[in-house]
Amino acid sequence: MSKSEDLKLLGGWFSPFALRVQIALNLKGLEYEVVEETLNPKSDLLLKSNPVHKKIPVFFHGDKVICESAIIVEYIDEAWTNVPSILPQNAYDRANARFWFAYIDEKWFTSLRSVLVAEDDEAKKPHFEQAEEGLERLEEVFNKYSEGKAYFGGDSIGFIDIGFGSFLSWMRVIEEMSGRKLLDEKKHPGLTQWAETFAADPAVKGILPETDKLVEFAKILQLKWTAAAAAAAK
């Protein structure tokens, strides 16, 4: 890895959004420091460096501070132009990659998160169905954009791969906690193979959170959400 710059990531082992930044940095072969943010309470560094959203990840490139995972990944791709390129070179393809990245965050992940927040199986059902519908759509997107290659981005991990792949561990958490399969080999053969290839890629291998550890973290989150909802109802 190259150690030409002072690079630091303020993130959290549990955060799919911080994971995106790590994958992008690994793809570019860059050396960087990871600073773990506990969020309980939020550190002075986080509050000072991201005063608007007060969220991780935050990326430090020397004295430059960049927030929001999608923006950080694009910044890394533009600041270090060495191969592989994360976003497509063609303007139309870049626009499509950004569209599906936003779809994953704004629509699909919202369904996934709602499964965790819902109180019982009946409440989870519509959100689970929405998440499944989203996977069917992403299966179609993968088959179209990969053109028979390993990734959404072709021969190497690209923008959509990073956006979707960052949630692989959380998908496994949902499956473990609900006893219901999300990524199904029969329904999503392309995505199933893609997930294995993605997880084994040198830029990703070893940094995906362990499912068991993430399940315990998810249970703590559920308790916090339940308590917050009860307090709001009073």
Short mmCIF file of C-alpha atoms in Angstrom, two decimals, residues 9 11-24 56-57 69-70 73 101 104-105 108-109 112-113 161-171 198 207-209 214 217 221:
data_model
loop_
_atom_site.label_atom_id
_atom_site.label_comp_id
_atom_site.label_asym_id
_atom_site.label_seq_id
_atom_site.Cartn_x
_atom_site.Cartn_y
_atom_site.Cartn_z
CA LEU A 9 -11.12 7.53 8.68
CA GLY A 11 -15.76 5.27 11.50
CA GLY A 12 -17.09 2.28 13.37
CA TRP A 13 -16.65 -1.47 12.89
CA PHE A 14 -20.44 -1.85 12.74
CA SER A 15 -21.04 0.84 10.11
CA PRO A 16 -21.69 -0.21 6.50
CA PHE A 17 -21.13 3.41 5.51
CA ALA A 18 -17.65 3.54 7.03
CA LEU A 19 -16.95 0.17 5.40
CA ARG A 20 -17.53 1.75 1.99
CA VAL A 21 -14.68 4.18 2.59
CA GLN A 22 -12.32 1.40 3.67
CA ILE A 23 -13.09 -0.61 0.53
CA ALA A 24 -12.46 2.42 -1.69
CA ILE A 56 -19.84 8.71 10.62
CA PRO A 57 -17.97 8.27 8.41
CA SER A 69 -20.01 7.87 2.40
CA ALA A 70 -21.02 8.29 -1.26
CA VAL A 73 -15.96 7.36 -2.19
CA PHE A 101 -26.30 3.78 -5.28
CA ILE A 104 -29.81 1.25 -2.33
CA ASP A 105 -29.50 3.89 0.40
CA TRP A 108 -33.67 -0.66 -0.16
CA PHE A 109 -31.71 0.01 3.03
CA LEU A 112 -33.87 -3.45 5.66
CA ARG A 113 -33.61 -1.13 8.65
CA ASP A 161 -20.66 -2.89 -5.70
CA ILE A 162 -19.40 -0.75 -2.83
CA GLY A 163 -22.85 0.70 -2.15
CA PHE A 164 -24.60 -2.66 -2.01
CA GLY A 165 -21.77 -4.83 -0.74
CA SER A 166 -21.35 -2.74 2.39
CA PHE A 167 -24.66 -4.19 3.62
CA LEU A 168 -23.79 -7.88 3.19
CA SER A 169 -23.08 -8.43 6.88
CA TRP A 170 -26.27 -6.64 7.90
CA MET A 171 -28.27 -8.84 5.50
CA PHE A 198 -17.17 -9.57 -3.41
CA ILE A 207 -12.94 -6.09 7.00
CA LEU A 208 -16.55 -7.31 6.79
CA PRO A 209 -17.98 -7.41 10.34
CA LEU A 214 -23.08 -7.72 14.63
CA PHE A 217 -24.84 -5.10 18.39
CA LEU A 221 -29.84 -1.17 18.96
#
